[in-house]
PDB file of C-alpha atoms in Angstrom:
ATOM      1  CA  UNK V1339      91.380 -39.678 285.108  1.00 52.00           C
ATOM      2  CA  UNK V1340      94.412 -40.624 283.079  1.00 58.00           C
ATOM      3  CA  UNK V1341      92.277 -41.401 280.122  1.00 63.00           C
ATOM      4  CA  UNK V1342      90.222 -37.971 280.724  1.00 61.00           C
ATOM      5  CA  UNK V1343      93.803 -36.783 279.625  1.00 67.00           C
ATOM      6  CA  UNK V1344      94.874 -38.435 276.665  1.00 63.00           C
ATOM      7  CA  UNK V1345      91.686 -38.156 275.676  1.00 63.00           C
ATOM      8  CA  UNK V1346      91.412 -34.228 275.647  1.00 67.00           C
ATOM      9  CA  UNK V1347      94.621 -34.403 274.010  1.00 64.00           C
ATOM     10  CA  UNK V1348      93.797 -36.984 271.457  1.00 66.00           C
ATOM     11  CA  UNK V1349      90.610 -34.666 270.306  1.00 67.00           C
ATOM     12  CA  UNK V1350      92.640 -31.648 269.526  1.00 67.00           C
ATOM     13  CA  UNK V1351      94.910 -33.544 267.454  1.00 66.00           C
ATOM     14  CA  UNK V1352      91.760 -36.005 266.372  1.00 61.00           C
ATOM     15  CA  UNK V1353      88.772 -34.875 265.521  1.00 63.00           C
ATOM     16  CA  UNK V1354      87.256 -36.822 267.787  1.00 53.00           C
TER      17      UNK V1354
END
């Protein structure tokens, strides 16, 4: 869950 998070985060910044 608290990588689901950082992770949503990371792929607006990111385009991951």
């Amino acid at each position: 869950m608290l990588k689901d998070q950082p992770c949503k985060l990371f792929r607006i910044r990111l385009p991951f």
